[in-house]
């Protein structure tokens, strides 16, 4: 192989690497559900405190489940596109 071929091959590899780096990675959109905030349970005057607490716990369970889905989404991204820096 001549020196000219080696140089051309190296330039082609460098250009390919540069192009791939500039292209970046197109990440999937974050599911809308993962952006939603969970509201507190409404406090209704005259309602037993235990029922308000039960609804608040349900809201917390929904928020925790959503946070778990967020972690799964992120972990899937790192598996597909490489580890965090």
PDB file of N, CA and C in Angstrom:
ATOM      1  N   UNK A   1       0.846  -1.166   0.000  1.00  0.00           N
ATOM      2  CA  UNK A   1       0.000   0.000   0.000  1.00  0.00           C
ATOM      3  C   UNK A   1       0.894   1.232   0.000  1.00  0.00           C
ATOM      4  N   UNK A   2       0.593   2.181  -0.831  1.00  0.00           N
ATOM      5  CA  UNK A   2       1.422   3.375  -0.931  1.00  0.00           C
ATOM      6  C   UNK A   2       1.082   4.357   0.189  1.00  0.00           C
ATOM      7  N   UNK A   3       1.993   5.293   0.390  1.00  0.00           N
ATOM      8  CA  UNK A   3       1.797   6.297   1.439  1.00  0.00           C
ATOM      9  C   UNK A   3       0.570   7.146   1.149  1.00  0.00           C
ATOM     10  N   UNK A   4       0.310   7.413  -0.137  1.00  0.00           N
ATOM     11  CA  UNK A   4      -0.861   8.202  -0.513  1.00  0.00           C
ATOM     12  C   UNK A   4      -2.154   7.517  -0.135  1.00  0.00           C
ATOM     13  N   UNK A   5      -2.216   6.186  -0.309  1.00  0.00           N
ATOM     14  CA  UNK A   5      -3.425   5.419   0.049  1.00  0.00           C
ATOM     15  C   UNK A   5      -3.653   5.430   1.553  1.00  0.00           C
ATOM     16  N   UNK A   6      -2.569   5.284   2.297  1.00  0.00           N
ATOM     17  CA  UNK A   6      -2.674   5.283   3.760  1.00  0.00           C
ATOM     18  C   UNK A   6      -3.187   6.644   4.238  1.00  0.00           C
ATOM     19  N   UNK A   7      -2.654   7.714   3.672  1.00  0.00           N
ATOM     20  CA  UNK A   7      -3.071   9.059   4.060  1.00  0.00           C
ATOM     21  C   UNK A   7      -4.544   9.288   3.716  1.00  0.00           C
ATOM     22  N   UNK A   8      -4.937   8.862   2.523  1.00  0.00           N
ATOM     23  CA  UNK A   8      -6.333   9.012   2.107  1.00  0.00           C
ATOM     24  C   UNK A   8      -7.257   8.222   3.028  1.00  0.00           C
ATOM     25  N   UNK A   9      -6.855   7.014   3.369  1.00  0.00           N
ATOM     26  CA  UNK A   9      -7.662   6.173   4.269  1.00  0.00           C
ATOM     27  C   UNK A   9      -7.804   6.835   5.628  1.00  0.00           C
ATOM     28  N   UNK A  10      -6.711   7.387   6.149  1.00  0.00           N
ATOM     29  CA  UNK A  10      -6.766   8.065   7.450  1.00  0.00           C
ATOM     30  C   UNK A  10      -7.662   9.290   7.387  1.00  0.00           C
ATOM     31  N   UNK A  11      -7.589  10.048   6.307  1.00  0.00           N
ATOM     32  CA  UNK A  11      -8.437  11.230   6.156  1.00  0.00           C
ATOM     33  C   UNK A  11      -9.907  10.829   6.070  1.00  0.00           C
ATOM     34  N   UNK A  12     -10.202   9.764   5.353  1.00  0.00           N
ATOM     35  CA  UNK A  12     -11.586   9.287   5.244  1.00  0.00           C
ATOM     36  C   UNK A  12     -12.131   8.858   6.605  1.00  0.00           C
ATOM     37  N   UNK A  13     -11.319   8.130   7.366  1.00  0.00           N
ATOM     38  CA  UNK A  13     -11.756   7.712   8.713  1.00  0.00           C
ATOM     39  C   UNK A  13     -11.978   8.919   9.605  1.00  0.00           C
ATOM     40  N   UNK A  14     -11.089   9.893   9.529  1.00  0.00           N
ATOM     41  CA  UNK A  14     -11.223  11.099  10.352  1.00  0.00           C
ATOM     42  C   UNK A  14     -12.484  11.873   9.959  1.00  0.00           C
ATOM     43  N   UNK A  15     -12.741  11.980   8.670  1.00  0.00           N
ATOM     44  CA  UNK A  15     -13.930  12.691   8.207  1.00  0.00           C
ATOM     45  C   UNK A  15     -15.199  11.963   8.647  1.00  0.00           C
ATOM     46  N   UNK A  16     -15.186  10.638   8.585  1.00  0.00           N
ATOM     47  CA  UNK A  16     -16.343   9.850   9.021  1.00  0.00           C
ATOM     48  C   UNK A  16     -16.597  10.056  10.513  1.00  0.00           C
ATOM     49  N   UNK A  17     -15.547   9.987  11.313  1.00  0.00           N
ATOM     50  CA  UNK A  17     -15.670  10.191  12.755  1.00  0.00           C
ATOM     51  C   UNK A  17     -16.177  11.601  13.058  1.00  0.00           C
ATOM     52  N   UNK A  18     -15.639  12.587  12.361  1.00  0.00           N
ATOM     53  CA  UNK A  18     -16.064  13.971  12.574  1.00  0.00           C
ATOM     54  C   UNK A  18     -17.541  14.138  12.217  1.00  0.00           C
ATOM     55  N   UNK A  19     -17.959  13.544  11.113  1.00  0.00           N
ATOM     56  CA  UNK A  19     -19.354  13.626  10.698  1.00  0.00           C
ATOM     57  C   UNK A  19     -20.290  12.963  11.688  1.00  0.00           C
ATOM     58  N   UNK A  20     -19.901  11.800  12.199  1.00  0.00           N
ATOM     59  CA  UNK A  20     -20.728  11.101  13.185  1.00  0.00           C
ATOM     60  C   UNK A  20     -20.830  11.910  14.468  1.00  0.00           C
ATOM     61  N   UNK A  21     -19.738  12.533  14.867  1.00  0.00           N
ATOM     62  CA  UNK A  21     -19.741  13.354  16.079  1.00  0.00           C
ATOM     63  C   UNK A  21     -20.658  14.559  15.913  1.00  0.00           C
ATOM     64  N   UNK A  22     -20.588  15.209  14.772  1.00  0.00           N
ATOM     65  CA  UNK A  22     -21.442  16.377  14.527  1.00  0.00           C
ATOM     66  C   UNK A  22     -22.905  15.990  14.404  1.00  0.00           C
ATOM     67  N   UNK A  23     -23.160  14.812  13.876  1.00  0.00           N
ATOM     68  CA  UNK A  23     -24.547  14.373  13.707  1.00  0.00           C
ATOM     69  C   UNK A  23     -25.215  14.177  15.054  1.00  0.00           C
ATOM     70  N   UNK A  24     -24.448  13.747  16.033  1.00  0.00           N
ATOM     71  CA  UNK A  24     -25.004  13.530  17.365  1.00  0.00           C
ATOM     72  C   UNK A  24     -25.981  12.381  17.401  1.00  0.00           C
ATOM     73  N   UNK A  25     -26.712  12.317  18.462  1.00  0.00           N
ATOM     74  CA  UNK A  25     -27.691  11.263  18.671  1.00  0.00           C
ATOM     75  C   UNK A  25     -29.055  11.915  18.804  1.00  0.00           C
ATOM     76  N   UNK A  26     -30.008  11.396  18.071  1.00  0.00           N
ATOM     77  CA  UNK A  26     -31.371  11.905  18.178  1.00  0.00           C
ATOM     78  C   UNK A  26     -32.075  11.089  19.253  1.00  0.00           C
ATOM     79  N   UNK A  27     -32.337  11.723  20.367  1.00  0.00           N
ATOM     80  CA  UNK A  27     -32.972  11.036  21.487  1.00  0.00           C
ATOM     81  C   UNK A  27     -34.485  11.007  21.303  1.00  0.00           C
ATOM     82  N   UNK A  28     -35.118   9.961  21.789  1.00  0.00           N
ATOM     83  CA  UNK A  28     -36.579   9.931  21.718  1.00  0.00           C
ATOM     84  C   UNK A  28     -37.173  10.991  22.636  1.00  0.00           C
ATOM     85  N   UNK A  29     -38.370  11.404  22.316  1.00  0.00           N
ATOM     86  CA  UNK A  29     -39.057  12.404  23.136  1.00  0.00           C
ATOM     87  C   UNK A  29     -39.415  11.799  24.493  1.00  0.00           C
ATOM     88  N   UNK A  30     -39.364  12.628  25.510  1.00  0.00           N
ATOM     89  CA  UNK A  30     -39.774  12.204  26.838  1.00  0.00           C
ATOM     90  C   UNK A  30     -41.292  12.043  26.834  1.00  0.00           C
ATOM     91  N   UNK A  31     -41.797  10.905  27.264  1.00  0.00           N
ATOM     92  CA  UNK A  31     -43.251  10.727  27.287  1.00  0.00           C
ATOM     93  C   UNK A  31     -43.936  11.828  28.108  1.00  0.00           C
ATOM     94  N   UNK A  32     -45.056  12.334  27.601  1.00  0.00           N
ATOM     95  CA  UNK A  32     -45.770  13.427  28.266  1.00  0.00           C
ATOM     96  C   UNK A  32     -46.099  13.096  29.715  1.00  0.00           C
ATOM     97  N   UNK A  33     -46.440  11.842  29.968  1.00  0.00           N
ATOM     98  CA  UNK A  33     -46.788  11.418  31.322  1.00  0.00           C
ATOM     99  C   UNK A  33     -45.664  11.723  32.313  1.00  0.00           C
ATOM    100  N   UNK A  34     -44.416  11.643  31.869  1.00  0.00           N
ATOM    101  CA  UNK A  34     -43.292  11.837  32.772  1.00  0.00           C
ATOM    102  C   UNK A  34     -43.060  13.310  33.110  1.00  0.00           C
ATOM    103  N   UNK A  35     -43.686  14.207  32.388  1.00  0.00           N
ATOM    104  CA  UNK A  35     -43.573  15.637  32.673  1.00  0.00           C
ATOM    105  C   UNK A  35     -44.673  16.133  33.616  1.00  0.00           C
ATOM    106  N   UNK A  36     -45.687  15.338  33.811  1.00  0.00           N
ATOM    107  CA  UNK A  36     -46.852  15.776  34.586  1.00  0.00           C
ATOM    108  C   UNK A  36     -46.538  15.849  36.085  1.00  0.00           C
ATOM    109  N   UNK A  37     -47.041  16.884  36.715  1.00  0.00           N
ATOM    110  CA  UNK A  37     -46.932  17.041  38.163  1.00  0.00           C
ATOM    111  C   UNK A  37     -48.185  16.457  38.814  1.00  0.00           C
ATOM    112  N   UNK A  38     -48.023  15.862  39.945  1.00  0.00           N
ATOM    113  CA  UNK A  38     -49.162  15.286  40.679  1.00  0.00           C
ATOM    114  C   UNK A  38     -49.681  16.325  41.671  1.00  0.00           C
ATOM    115  N   UNK A  39     -50.958  16.596  41.602  1.00  0.00           N
ATOM    116  CA  UNK A  39     -51.571  17.571  42.516  1.00  0.00           C
ATOM    117  C   UNK A  39     -51.817  16.923  43.877  1.00  0.00           C
ATOM    118  N   UNK A  40     -51.831  17.752  44.905  1.00  0.00           N
ATOM    119  CA  UNK A  40     -52.206  17.277  46.232  1.00  0.00           C
ATOM    120  C   UNK A  40     -53.695  16.941  46.234  1.00  0.00           C
ATOM    121  N   UNK A  41     -54.086  16.076  47.128  1.00  0.00           N
ATOM    122  CA  UNK A  41     -55.501  15.748  47.284  1.00  0.00           C
ATOM    123  C   UNK A  41     -56.230  16.992  47.791  1.00  0.00           C
ATOM    124  N   UNK A  42     -57.392  17.271  47.251  1.00  0.00           N
ATOM    125  CA  UNK A  42     -58.123  18.454  47.717  1.00  0.00           C
ATOM    126  C   UNK A  42     -58.589  18.281  49.163  1.00  0.00           C
ATOM    127  N   UNK A  43     -58.547  19.361  49.883  1.00  0.00           N
ATOM    128  CA  UNK A  43     -59.043  19.357  51.263  1.00  0.00           C
ATOM    129  C   UNK A  43     -60.458  19.932  51.221  1.00  0.00           C
ATOM    130  N   UNK A  44     -61.416  19.101  51.579  1.00  0.00           N
ATOM    131  CA  UNK A  44     -62.814  19.512  51.567  1.00  0.00           C
ATOM    132  C   UNK A  44     -63.252  19.688  53.013  1.00  0.00           C
ATOM    133  N   UNK A  45     -63.741  20.876  53.310  1.00  0.00           N
ATOM    134  CA  UNK A  45     -64.168  21.180  54.681  1.00  0.00           C
ATOM    135  C   UNK A  45     -65.236  20.184  55.131  1.00  0.00           C
ATOM    136  N   UNK A  46     -65.065  19.678  56.331  1.00  0.00           N
ATOM    137  CA  UNK A  46     -66.016  18.751  56.909  1.00  0.00           C
ATOM    138  C   UNK A  46     -65.719  17.289  56.588  1.00  0.00           C
ATOM    139  N   UNK A  47     -64.755  17.045  55.701  1.00  0.00           N
ATOM    140  CA  UNK A  47     -64.416  15.673  55.342  1.00  0.00           C
ATOM    141  C   UNK A  47     -63.448  15.103  56.386  1.00  0.00           C
ATOM    142  N   UNK A  48     -63.573  13.813  56.709  1.00  0.00           N
ATOM    143  CA  UNK A  48     -62.648  13.225  57.683  1.00  0.00           C
ATOM    144  C   UNK A  48     -61.196  13.320  57.198  1.00  0.00           C
ATOM    145  N   UNK A  49     -60.331  13.631  58.118  1.00  0.00           N
ATOM    146  CA  UNK A  49     -58.908  13.782  57.792  1.00  0.00           C
ATOM    147  C   UNK A  49     -58.359  12.477  57.213  1.00  0.00           C
ATOM    148  N   UNK A  50     -58.836  11.339  57.689  1.00  0.00           N
ATOM    149  CA  UNK A  50     -58.316  10.058  57.204  1.00  0.00           C
ATOM    150  C   UNK A  50     -58.589   9.871  55.712  1.00  0.00           C
ATOM    151  N   UNK A  51     -59.719  10.371  55.213  1.00  0.00           N
ATOM    152  CA  UNK A  51     -60.006  10.229  53.779  1.00  0.00           C
ATOM    153  C   UNK A  51     -59.102  11.147  52.950  1.00  0.00           C
ATOM    154  N   UNK A  52     -58.794  12.319  53.489  1.00  0.00           N
ATOM    155  CA  UNK A  52     -57.871  13.235  52.810  1.00  0.00           C
ATOM    156  C   UNK A  52     -56.483  12.598  52.760  1.00  0.00           C
ATOM    157  N   UNK A  53     -56.073  12.017  53.881  1.00  0.00           N
ATOM    158  CA  UNK A  53     -54.779  11.341  53.949  1.00  0.00           C
ATOM    159  C   UNK A  53     -54.726  10.176  52.955  1.00  0.00           C
ATOM    160  N   UNK A  54     -55.792   9.414  52.848  1.00  0.00           N
ATOM    161  CA  UNK A  54     -55.829   8.280  51.916  1.00  0.00           C
ATOM    162  C   UNK A  54     -55.666   8.765  50.474  1.00  0.00           C
ATOM    163  N   UNK A  55     -56.358   9.850  50.114  1.00  0.00           N
ATOM    164  CA  UNK A  55     -56.227  10.384  48.752  1.00  0.00           C
ATOM    165  C   UNK A  55     -54.833  10.957  48.510  1.00  0.00           C
ATOM    166  N   UNK A  56     -54.257  11.563  49.540  1.00  0.00           N
ATOM    167  CA  UNK A  56     -52.900  12.106  49.412  1.00  0.00           C
ATOM    168  C   UNK A  56     -51.903  10.965  49.188  1.00  0.00           C
ATOM    169  N   UNK A  57     -52.110   9.868  49.885  1.00  0.00           N
ATOM    170  CA  UNK A  57     -51.223   8.700  49.696  1.00  0.00           C
ATOM    171  C   UNK A  57     -51.378   8.119  48.290  1.00  0.00           C
ATOM    172  N   UNK A  58     -52.586   8.113  47.761  1.00  0.00           N
ATOM    173  CA  UNK A  58     -52.798   7.646  46.387  1.00  0.00           C
ATOM    174  C   UNK A  58     -52.051   8.547  45.404  1.00  0.00           C
ATOM    175  N   UNK A  59     -52.105   9.859  45.644  1.00  0.00           N
ATOM    176  CA  UNK A  59     -51.393  10.804  44.778  1.00  0.00           C
ATOM    177  C   UNK A  59     -49.887  10.562  44.864  1.00  0.00           C
ATOM    178  N   UNK A  60     -49.389  10.303  46.059  1.00  0.00           N
ATOM    179  CA  UNK A  60     -47.964  10.018  46.232  1.00  0.00           C
ATOM    180  C   UNK A  60     -47.589   8.725  45.511  1.00  0.00           C
ATOM    181  N   UNK A  61     -48.440   7.719  45.587  1.00  0.00           N
ATOM    182  CA  UNK A  61     -48.177   6.464  44.873  1.00  0.00           C
ATOM    183  C   UNK A  61     -48.097   6.700  43.366  1.00  0.00           C
ATOM    184  N   UNK A  62     -48.998   7.531  42.813  1.00  0.00           N
ATOM    185  CA  UNK A  62     -48.944   7.845  41.383  1.00  0.00           C
ATOM    186  C   UNK A  62     -47.658   8.575  41.034  1.00  0.00           C
ATOM    187  N   UNK A  63     -47.264   9.540  41.885  1.00  0.00           N
ATOM    188  CA  UNK A  63     -46.027  10.296  41.643  1.00  0.00           C
ATOM    189  C   UNK A  63     -44.808   9.382  41.702  1.00  0.00           C
ATOM    190  N   UNK A  64     -44.781   8.479  42.670  1.00  0.00           N
ATOM    191  CA  UNK A  64     -43.654   7.550  42.777  1.00  0.00           C
ATOM    192  C   UNK A  64     -43.590   6.595  41.590  1.00  0.00           C
ATOM    193  N   UNK A  65     -44.747   6.143  41.116  1.00  0.00           N
ATOM    194  CA  UNK A  65     -44.779   5.258  39.947  1.00  0.00           C
ATOM    195  C   UNK A  65     -44.257   6.001  38.715  1.00  0.00           C
ATOM    196  N   UNK A  66     -44.647   7.264  38.561  1.00  0.00           N
ATOM    197  CA  UNK A  66     -44.184   8.065  37.431  1.00  0.00           C
ATOM    198  C   UNK A  66     -42.677   8.274  37.519  1.00  0.00           C
ATOM    199  N   UNK A  67     -42.182   8.533  38.721  1.00  0.00           N
ATOM    200  CA  UNK A  67     -40.741   8.706  38.898  1.00  0.00           C
ATOM    201  C   UNK A  67     -40.012   7.418  38.528  1.00  0.00           C
ATOM    202  N   UNK A  68     -40.576   6.273  38.871  1.00  0.00           N
ATOM    203  CA  UNK A  68     -39.986   4.991  38.488  1.00  0.00           C
ATOM    204  C   UNK A  68     -39.944   4.815  36.978  1.00  0.00           C
ATOM    205  N   UNK A  69     -41.012   5.225  36.289  1.00  0.00           N
ATOM    206  CA  UNK A  69     -41.022   5.147  34.820  1.00  0.00           C
ATOM    207  C   UNK A  69     -39.983   6.087  34.223  1.00  0.00           C
ATOM    208  N   UNK A  70     -39.751   7.234  34.866  1.00  0.00           N
ATOM    209  CA  UNK A  70     -38.730   8.173  34.399  1.00  0.00           C
ATOM    210  C   UNK A  70     -37.347   7.523  34.488  1.00  0.00           C
ATOM    211  N   UNK A  71     -37.073   6.862  35.592  1.00  0.00           N
ATOM    212  CA  UNK A  71     -35.789   6.178  35.770  1.00  0.00           C
ATOM    213  C   UNK A  71     -35.631   5.079  34.720  1.00  0.00           C
ATOM    214  N   UNK A  72     -36.679   4.307  34.476  1.00  0.00           N
ATOM    215  CA  UNK A  72     -36.621   3.257  33.451  1.00  0.00           C
ATOM    216  C   UNK A  72     -36.345   3.857  32.081  1.00  0.00           C
ATOM    217  N   UNK A  73     -36.997   4.979  31.760  1.00  0.00           N
ATOM    218  CA  UNK A  73     -36.790   5.658  30.485  1.00  0.00           C
ATOM    219  C   UNK A  73     -35.328   6.079  30.351  1.00  0.00           C
ATOM    220  N   UNK A  74     -34.780   6.687  31.392  1.00  0.00           N
ATOM    221  CA  UNK A  74     -33.395   7.143  31.365  1.00  0.00           C
ATOM    222  C   UNK A  74     -32.437   5.965  31.266  1.00  0.00           C
ATOM    223  N   UNK A  75     -32.669   4.927  32.043  1.00  0.00           N
ATOM    224  CA  UNK A  75     -31.799   3.748  31.991  1.00  0.00           C
ATOM    225  C   UNK A  75     -31.813   3.118  30.605  1.00  0.00           C
ATOM    226  N   UNK A  76     -32.975   3.096  29.956  1.00  0.00           N
ATOM    227  CA  UNK A  76     -33.064   2.566  28.593  1.00  0.00           C
ATOM    228  C   UNK A  76     -32.230   3.419  27.638  1.00  0.00           C
ATOM    229  N   UNK A  77     -32.281   4.741  27.808  1.00  0.00           N
ATOM    230  CA  UNK A  77     -31.464   5.618  26.960  1.00  0.00           C
ATOM    231  C   UNK A  77     -29.980   5.339  27.140  1.00  0.00           C
ATOM    232  N   UNK A  78     -29.539   5.197  28.379  1.00  0.00           N
ATOM    233  CA  UNK A  78     -28.112   4.960  28.605  1.00  0.00           C
ATOM    234  C   UNK A  78     -27.687   3.600  28.074  1.00  0.00           C
ATOM    235  N   UNK A  79     -28.589   2.604  28.119  1.00  0.00           N
ATOM    236  CA  UNK A  79     -28.247   1.297  27.531  1.00  0.00           C
ATOM    237  C   UNK A  79     -28.101   1.412  26.017  1.00  0.00           C
ATOM    238  N   UNK A  80     -29.002   2.166  25.389  1.00  0.00           N
ATOM    239  CA  UNK A  80     -28.990   2.265  23.936  1.00  0.00           C
ATOM    240  C   UNK A  80     -27.915   3.210  23.389  1.00  0.00           C
ATOM    241  N   UNK A  81     -27.639   4.302  24.103  1.00  0.00           N
ATOM    242  CA  UNK A  81     -26.782   5.337  23.550  1.00  0.00           C
ATOM    243  C   UNK A  81     -25.467   5.540  24.313  1.00  0.00           C
ATOM    244  N   UNK A  82     -25.214   4.720  25.279  1.00  0.00           N
ATOM    245  CA  UNK A  82     -23.930   4.831  25.977  1.00  0.00           C
ATOM    246  C   UNK A  82     -24.098   5.341  27.391  1.00  0.00           C
ATOM    247  N   UNK A  83     -23.092   5.071  28.183  1.00  0.00           N
ATOM    248  CA  UNK A  83     -23.137   5.430  29.598  1.00  0.00           C
ATOM    249  C   UNK A  83     -22.979   6.931  29.780  1.00  0.00           C
ATOM    250  N   UNK A  84     -23.390   7.381  30.948  1.00  0.00           N
ATOM    251  CA  UNK A  84     -23.231   8.796  31.316  1.00  0.00           C
ATOM    252  C   UNK A  84     -21.750   9.103  31.414  1.00  0.00           C
ATOM    253  N   UNK A  85     -21.392  10.388  31.231  1.00  0.00           N
ATOM    254  CA  UNK A  85     -19.976  10.796  31.393  1.00  0.00           C
ATOM    255  C   UNK A  85     -19.548  10.711  32.829  1.00  0.00           C
TER     256      UNK A  85
END
